Amino acid sequence: MKTEWTTVFTDSGLLLILFGAMLIYGTLYPLIYAPEVVRDLPVAVVDLDRTPPSRQLVRMLDATPEAAVRYEVQSLEEAERLFLDRKIYGALYIPAGYEKNRLAGEQNRVSLYADGGYFLLYSDFMGAVGKVVGAAGAEVQVGALLAGGLSPEQAKWTARPVPYDVNILYNPYGGYATAILPAVLILIAQQLLLVGIGMAGGTWYERGVWRQFRDDSAGRLVWGKATAYLFLYIPVMLYMFGFQYGFFHYPMKGSQADLLAVFLPYLLAAIFLGLTLGALFRRRENSMMLLIVSSVFFLIVSGISWPREGMPVWIYALGRMVPSSSGIDALVRIRTMGGTLADVAPEVITLWILVLVYGTAAVLAVRRRLRCFL
């Protein structure tokens, strides 16, 4: 433990990876997405009808929290130029004859053009237009029902026979940050541990530190190194799930004891995996080059970017071999959703199995490395 701590705290590169990067990522990413949701997205309107109903539609769009009508232009070509200049991110096209079709009770059509390169911008603008068009359609329907002899109350209930309320569970803002960032930061913690431990293993080989322990048992050496990183990273995880959650106003539920009960197998599994890989490296930079690229695969199989229901069974099963997959499920369900240790028992059992598997692999890898110095 002492030798591992000395390696870490006397190496600026390791300090940057294990602690600096965690603080930077843990602060920078949430700050970028701190607004949570898109507001007042600049858009343009092409109103070829120029009648009271079409102008009302424009005012309704401008009144939504998602969109702000910054430009009213005469053609789609003008709107396209504004889009290419990045002055707008969408356009609403109202064709001529909008009022005429409305008065005749015929179906109306409006077109929306949105920036598909940014999913959040596209979906928010599409949602705003959908609400506005739906409200305008309901108003026409109510007017027709009133003209048919129904009372205002009857017309209202006929137009909307089943009132409903939308309640977003565990994400009060309906925002991207609350939904994604806690899971991403858990994955980042694993990746930084893997890279950092791998760098330390390569450093030991370059400096001949492994030779100092050639007479020690591989199991003792693995446990000493693992304990060193465990003591270093439990405070980091507590900081992330305590201060970071509170500072950025993420939902804070679940007990601290349940979190610690998941931190232990999660960190041990990641540390043992890192020690297995670190015992194979002969140069410190090998860790960075080989392990950084694995982040994309780990992200996909974790279920953050793609739901497990949409994955082939074998890919989902493969993802369970990575500590972050079960760790994300367990930690987010406890901290964000208010679950208990019993609710995440399958994930915790999976993590302890990974501890056993990767712990055994780490002992074998370290034993092989020590034999090189006999």
C-alpha positions as a printed NumPy array, in Angstrom:
array([[  0.   ,   0.   ,   0.   ],
       [  2.756,   2.425,   0.944],
       [  4.659,   1.796,  -2.289],
       [  1.504,   2.215,  -4.384],
       [  0.591,   5.462,  -2.64 ],
       [  4.152,   6.717,  -3.139],
       [  3.88 ,   5.895,  -6.854],
       [  0.601,   7.778,  -7.149],
       [  1.425,  10.869,  -5.113],
       [  4.874,  11.397,  -6.643],
       [  3.61 ,  11.105, -10.23 ],
       [  1.875,  14.185, -11.617],
       [  0.406,  12.162, -14.492],
       [ -1.243,   9.68 , -12.139],
       [ -2.544,  12.465,  -9.905],
       [ -4.069,  14.166, -12.932],
       [ -5.748,  10.947, -14.135],
       [ -7.   ,   9.611, -10.815],
       [ -8.054,  12.863,  -9.126],
       [ -7.694,  15.89 , -11.387],
       [ -9.649,  14.376, -14.268],
       [-12.394,  13.192, -11.923],
       [-12.8  ,  16.683, -10.468],
       [-12.662,  18.288, -13.922],
       [-15.154,  15.881, -15.501],
       [-17.343,  15.868, -12.41 ],
       [-17.614,  19.663, -12.497],
       [-17.301,  20.581, -16.169],
       [-19.886,  18.159, -17.561],
       [-22.652,  19.127, -15.122],
       [-21.877,  22.834, -15.652],
       [-22.278,  22.464, -19.409],
       [-25.708,  20.876, -18.959],
       [-26.698,  22.875, -15.882],
       [-29.693,  24.55 , -17.617],
       [-31.104,  20.983, -17.951],
       [-33.567,  21.854, -20.736],
       [-33.511,  23.993, -23.867],
       [-35.278,  27.336, -23.55 ],
       [-36.035,  30.061, -26.137],
       [-34.569,  28.209, -29.087],
       [-34.239,  30.803, -31.91 ],
       [-36.517,  29.896, -34.822],
       [-37.983,  31.547, -37.915],
       [-41.524,  31.524, -39.31 ],
       [-42.503,  31.558, -42.974],
       [-46.117,  32.772, -42.893],
       [-47.52 ,  32.861, -46.429],
       [-51.13 ,  33.184, -45.253],
       [-50.78 ,  36.345, -43.134],
       [-54.246,  36.093, -41.606],
       [-55.373,  36.413, -37.968],
       [-55.381,  32.605, -37.405],
       [-51.874,  32.206, -38.841],
       [-50.558,  35.141, -36.79 ],
       [-52.155,  33.624, -33.697],
       [-50.301,  30.377, -34.411],
       [-47.031,  32.339, -34.579],
       [-47.781,  34.107, -31.281],
       [-48.602,  30.788, -29.612],
       [-45.297,  29.32 , -30.804],
       [-43.391,  32.333, -29.497],
       [-45.161,  31.959, -26.131],
       [-43.896,  28.413, -25.592],
       [-40.864,  28.115, -23.267],
       [-38.962,  26.053, -25.838],
       [-39.065,  28.387, -28.865],
       [-38.527,  32.09 , -29.534],
       [-39.642,  33.45 , -32.923],
       [-36.724,  35.691, -33.874],
       [-37.415,  36.072, -37.582],
       [-40.513,  36.223, -39.8  ],
       [-39.327,  35.736, -43.371],
       [-40.956,  35.568, -46.781],
       [-39.606,  32.258, -48.085],
       [-37.946,  29.012, -47.09 ],
       [-34.811,  30.166, -48.921],
       [-34.442,  33.055, -46.464],
       [-35.012,  30.682, -43.559],
       [-32.376,  28.34 , -44.977],
       [-29.826,  31.158, -45.144],
       [-30.53 ,  32.051, -41.519],
       [-30.103,  28.399, -40.581],
       [-26.781,  28.073, -42.402],
       [-25.579,  31.23 , -40.636],
       [-26.52 ,  29.519, -37.311],
       [-28.938,  32.311, -36.437],
       [-31.841,  29.866, -36.105],
       [-32.211,  26.159, -35.4  ],
       [-35.611,  25.583, -36.949],
       [-38.386,  27.062, -39.064],
       [-42.187,  26.793, -39.172],
       [-43.819,  26.987, -42.61 ],
       [-47.481,  28.098, -42.779],
       [-48.794,  27.785, -46.358],
       [-51.24 ,  30.128, -48.055],
       [-54.883,  29.142, -47.496],
       [-54.467,  28.299, -43.807],
       [-57.419,  30.458, -42.71 ],
       [-59.566,  29.356, -45.668],
       [-59.109,  25.672, -44.841],
       [-59.785,  26.368, -41.178],
       [-63.07 ,  28.163, -41.883],
       [-64.109,  25.434, -44.319],
       [-63.462,  22.754, -41.721],
       [-60.844,  21.126, -43.924],
       [-57.568,  19.606, -42.809],
       [-54.739,  22.117, -42.508],
       [-51.059,  21.424, -42.963],
       [-48.045,  23.224, -41.57 ],
       [-44.441,  22.112, -41.971],
       [-41.588,  22.289, -39.522],
       [-37.912,  22.206, -40.39 ],
       [-35.608,  21.404, -37.493],
       [-31.896,  20.841, -36.99 ],
       [-31.574,  17.052, -36.898],
       [-27.883,  17.316, -36.007],
       [-28.773,  18.159, -32.396],
       [-31.288,  15.743, -30.965],
       [-32.26 ,  17.927, -28.006],
       [-32.877,  20.978, -30.197],
       [-34.83 ,  18.955, -32.73 ],
       [-37.025,  17.198, -30.175],
       [-37.764,  20.365, -28.18 ],
       [-38.719,  22.388, -31.254],
       [-40.847,  19.527, -32.568],
       [-42.545,  19.256, -29.178],
       [-43.266,  23.004, -29.096],
       [-44.81 ,  22.967, -32.56 ],
       [-46.817,  19.874, -31.664],
       [-48.298,  21.57 , -28.595],
       [-49.174,  24.714, -30.55 ],
       [-50.772,  22.873, -33.463],
       [-52.656,  20.613, -31.069],
       [-54.003,  23.597, -29.149],
       [-55.046,  25.324, -32.382],
       [-56.781,  22.163, -33.564],
       [-58.626,  21.794, -30.265],
       [-59.792,  25.398, -30.505],
       [-61.245,  24.745, -33.974],
       [-62.918,  21.571, -32.737],
       [-64.484,  23.342, -29.76 ],
       [-65.757,  26.125, -32.031],
       [-67.376,  23.582, -34.345],
       [-69.017,  21.801, -31.429],
       [-70.381,  25.074, -30.033],
       [-71.808,  25.902, -33.474],
       [-73.466,  22.476, -33.436],
       [-75.426,  23.363, -30.291],
       [-73.317,  21.916, -27.485],
       [-72.691,  23.878, -24.319],
       [-69.154,  25.146, -23.611],
       [-68.671,  22.441, -20.979],
       [-69.918,  19.703, -23.299],
       [-67.697,  20.98 , -26.109],
       [-64.692,  21.027, -23.79 ],
       [-65.196,  17.441, -22.633],
       [-65.918,  16.225, -26.143],
       [-62.706,  17.779, -27.457],
       [-60.716,  16.309, -24.562],
       [-62.61 ,  13.284, -23.246],
       [-59.747,  11.967, -21.1  ],
       [-57.765,  14.679, -19.272],
       [-54.299,  13.576, -18.277],
       [-51.306,  14.895, -16.353],
       [-47.68 ,  14.024, -17.1  ],
       [-45.437,  13.39 , -14.092],
       [-41.778,  12.672, -14.845],
       [-40.525,  10.284, -12.173],
       [-37.058,  10.817, -10.665],
       [-36.327,  13.744, -12.989],
       [-38.301,  16.791, -11.815],
       [-36.839,  19.078, -14.489],
       [-37.253,  16.629, -17.347],
       [-33.641,  17.492, -18.104],
       [-30.732,  15.807, -19.822],
       [-28.264,  16.318, -16.975],
       [-30.344,  14.576, -14.298],
       [-31.101,  11.689, -16.646],
       [-27.631,  11.038, -18.032],
       [-24.779,  12.628, -16.094],
       [-24.884,  10.572, -12.851],
       [-24.55 ,   7.389, -14.92 ],
       [-21.814,   8.88 , -17.117],
       [-19.79 ,   9.989, -14.083],
       [-19.931,   6.465, -12.644],
       [-18.537,   5.159, -15.934],
       [-15.854,   7.87 , -15.932],
       [-14.775,   6.826, -12.427],
       [-14.25 ,   3.265, -13.667],
       [-12.313,   4.365, -16.756],
       [-10.021,   6.665, -14.781],
       [ -9.313,   3.86 , -12.323],
       [ -8.48 ,   1.454, -15.157],
       [ -6.201,   3.944, -16.905],
       [ -4.557,   5.104, -13.672],
       [ -3.902,   1.605, -12.332],
       [ -2.62 ,   0.546, -15.748],
       [ -0.236,   3.525, -15.806],
       [  0.997,   2.63 , -12.323],
       [  1.607,  -0.975, -13.446],
       [  3.611,   0.202, -16.439],
       [  5.549,   2.608, -14.217],
       [  6.428,  -0.244, -11.845],
       [  7.831,  -2.212, -14.772],
       [  9.822,   0.744, -16.146],
       [ 11.343,   1.544, -12.736],
       [ 11.869,  -2.066, -11.692],
       [  9.544,  -1.773,  -8.675],
       [  8.072,  -5.217,  -9.356],
       [ 11.498,  -6.67 ,  -8.527],
       [ 11.193,  -5.443,  -4.929],
       [  8.22 ,  -7.766,  -4.392],
       [  9.467, -10.864,  -6.217],
       [  9.584, -12.813,  -2.937],
       [  6.046, -11.83 ,  -1.905],
       [  2.929, -13.786,  -2.74 ],
       [  0.847, -12.515,  -5.63 ],
       [ -2.311, -12.565,  -3.505],
       [ -0.755, -10.363,  -0.816],
       [  0.55 ,  -7.934,  -3.425],
       [ -2.821,  -7.707,  -5.212],
       [ -4.697,  -7.109,  -1.978],
       [ -2.251,  -4.446,  -0.835],
       [ -2.494,  -2.534,  -4.138],
       [ -6.304,  -2.924,  -4.238],
       [ -6.682,  -1.626,  -0.682],
       [ -4.578,   1.412,  -1.552],
       [ -6.897,   2.387,  -4.411],
       [ -9.997,   1.517,  -2.416],
       [ -9.069,   4.015,   0.303],
       [ -8.258,   6.614,  -2.355],
       [-11.484,   6.32 ,  -4.338],
       [-14.181,   5.803,  -1.709],
       [-13.867,   9.515,  -0.729],
       [-14.014,  10.44 ,  -4.419],
       [-17.26 ,   8.493,  -4.878],
       [-18.748,   9.985,  -1.704],
       [-17.859,  13.454,  -3.003],
       [-19.506,  12.707,  -6.344],
       [-22.687,  11.257,  -4.838],
       [-22.861,  13.803,  -2.049],
       [-21.525,  17.25 ,  -2.873],
       [-21.947,  16.966,  -6.65 ],
       [-25.54 ,  15.739,  -6.381],
       [-26.416,  18.515,  -3.968],
       [-24.573,  21.285,  -5.814],
       [-26.251,  20.524,  -9.147],
       [-29.631,  19.769,  -7.531],
       [-29.952,  16.177,  -8.651],
       [-32.517,  14.128,  -6.708],
       [-30.81 ,  12.83 ,  -3.561],
       [-32.533,   9.759,  -2.172],
       [-31.448,   6.445,  -0.704],
       [-29.26 ,   5.915,   2.342],
       [-25.526,   6.469,   2.624],
       [-25.101,   2.963,   4.032],
       [-26.687,   1.406,   0.935],
       [-24.415,   3.503,  -1.293],
       [-21.329,   2.319,   0.574],
       [-22.531,  -1.275,   0.281],
       [-22.513,  -0.864,  -3.516],
       [-19.349,   1.26 ,  -3.695],
       [-17.314,  -1.571,  -2.154],
       [-17.925,  -4.316,  -4.776],
       [-18.077,  -1.787,  -7.627],
       [-14.699,  -0.256,  -6.825],
       [-13.106,  -3.61 ,  -6.022],
       [-14.27 ,  -5.091,  -9.338],
       [-12.935,  -2.091, -11.275],
       [ -9.66 ,  -2.096,  -9.296],
       [ -9.051,  -5.826,  -9.792],
       [ -9.751,  -5.443, -13.513],
       [ -7.282,  -2.563, -13.61 ],
       [ -4.664,  -4.6  , -11.731],
       [ -5.126,  -7.493, -14.172],
       [ -4.479,  -5.213, -17.116],
       [ -1.785,  -3.19 , -15.34 ],
       [  0.283,  -6.303, -14.712],
       [  0.487,  -6.826, -18.476],
       [  1.833,  -3.378, -19.407],
       [  5.54 ,  -2.688, -19.801],
       [  5.174,   1.006, -20.587],
       [  2.973,   3.506, -18.754],
       [  1.537,   5.006, -21.96 ],
       [  0.177,   1.598, -23.053],
       [ -2.624,   2.027, -20.528],
       [ -3.781,   5.311, -21.992],
       [ -3.642,   4.114, -25.605],
       [ -5.418,   0.811, -25.028],
       [ -7.988,   1.608, -22.35 ],
       [ -9.342,   5.018, -23.402],
       [-10.864,   3.531, -26.558],
       [-12.793,   0.984, -24.47 ],
       [-14.948,   3.801, -23.072],
       [-17.213,   3.822, -26.125],
       [-17.941,   0.09 , -25.863],
       [-18.531,   0.31 , -22.104],
       [-20.88 ,   3.262, -22.669],
       [-22.961,   1.346, -25.213],
       [-23.329,  -1.864, -23.186],
       [-24.094,   0.032, -19.965],
       [-27.585,   0.966, -21.197],
       [-26.994,   4.725, -20.937],
       [-27.057,   5.507, -24.632],
       [-29.22 ,   2.56 , -25.711],
       [-31.845,   0.777, -23.58 ],
       [-31.296,  -2.853, -22.685],
       [-34.64 ,  -3.735, -24.298],
       [-33.175,  -2.714, -27.651],
       [-29.982,  -4.792, -27.293],
       [-29.393,  -8.355, -28.483],
       [-29.316, -10.684, -25.503],
       [-25.66 , -11.624, -26.012],
       [-24.54 ,  -7.973, -26.042],
       [-26.461,  -7.297, -22.842],
       [-24.874, -10.382, -21.235],
       [-21.44 ,  -9.21 , -22.405],
       [-22.087,  -5.836, -20.812],
       [-22.687,  -7.489, -17.431],
       [-19.014,  -8.488, -17.452],
       [-18.085,  -4.805, -17.121],
       [-18.38 ,  -3.428, -13.547],
       [-19.861,  -0.113, -14.723],
       [-22.967,  -1.779, -16.203],
       [-24.215,  -3.22 , -12.913],
       [-22.706,  -0.358, -10.92 ],
       [-24.666,   2.26 , -12.843],
       [-27.925,   0.339, -12.448],
       [-27.434,  -0.081,  -8.71 ],
       [-26.032,   3.33 ,  -7.761],
       [-28.484,   5.399,  -9.806],
       [-31.463,   3.395,  -8.557],
       [-30.389,   3.976,  -4.968],
       [-29.275,   7.624,  -5.135],
       [-31.64 ,   9.067,  -7.738],
       [-34.644,   6.775,  -7.471],
       [-34.595,   6.069,  -3.735],
       [-34.143,   2.306,  -3.963],
       [-32.766,   0.106,  -1.214],
       [-30.06 ,  -2.535,  -1.186],
       [-32.748,  -5.203,  -1.541],
       [-34.005,  -3.53 ,  -4.736],
       [-30.582,  -3.818,  -6.378],
       [-29.648,  -7.24 ,  -5.022],
       [-29.135,  -8.811,  -8.508],
       [-26.715,  -6.043,  -9.486],
       [-24.81 ,  -6.291,  -6.202],
       [-24.528, -10.083,  -6.572],
       [-23.204,  -9.586, -10.114],
       [-20.606,  -7.114,  -8.828],
       [-19.394,  -9.52 ,  -6.143],
       [-19.079, -12.256,  -8.778],
       [-16.965,  -9.857, -10.855],
       [-14.849,  -9.146,  -7.756],
       [-14.14 , -12.876,  -7.448],
       [-13.457, -13.344, -11.164],
       [-11.258, -10.283, -11.658],
       [ -9.574, -10.768,  -8.278],
       [ -8.507, -14.251,  -9.37 ],
       [ -7.401, -12.905, -12.754],
       [ -5.378, -10.162, -11.023],
       [ -3.561, -12.698,  -8.819],
       [ -2.688, -14.827, -11.86 ],
       [ -1.523, -11.8  , -13.865],
       [  0.623, -10.466, -10.996],
       [  2.09 , -13.933, -10.367],
       [  3.096, -14.081, -14.024],
       [  4.67 , -10.644, -13.804],
       [  6.648, -11.545, -10.66 ],
       [  8.075, -14.64 , -12.34 ],
       [  9.691, -12.367, -14.91 ],
       [ 11.946, -11.017, -12.126],
       [ 12.905, -14.34 , -10.488]])
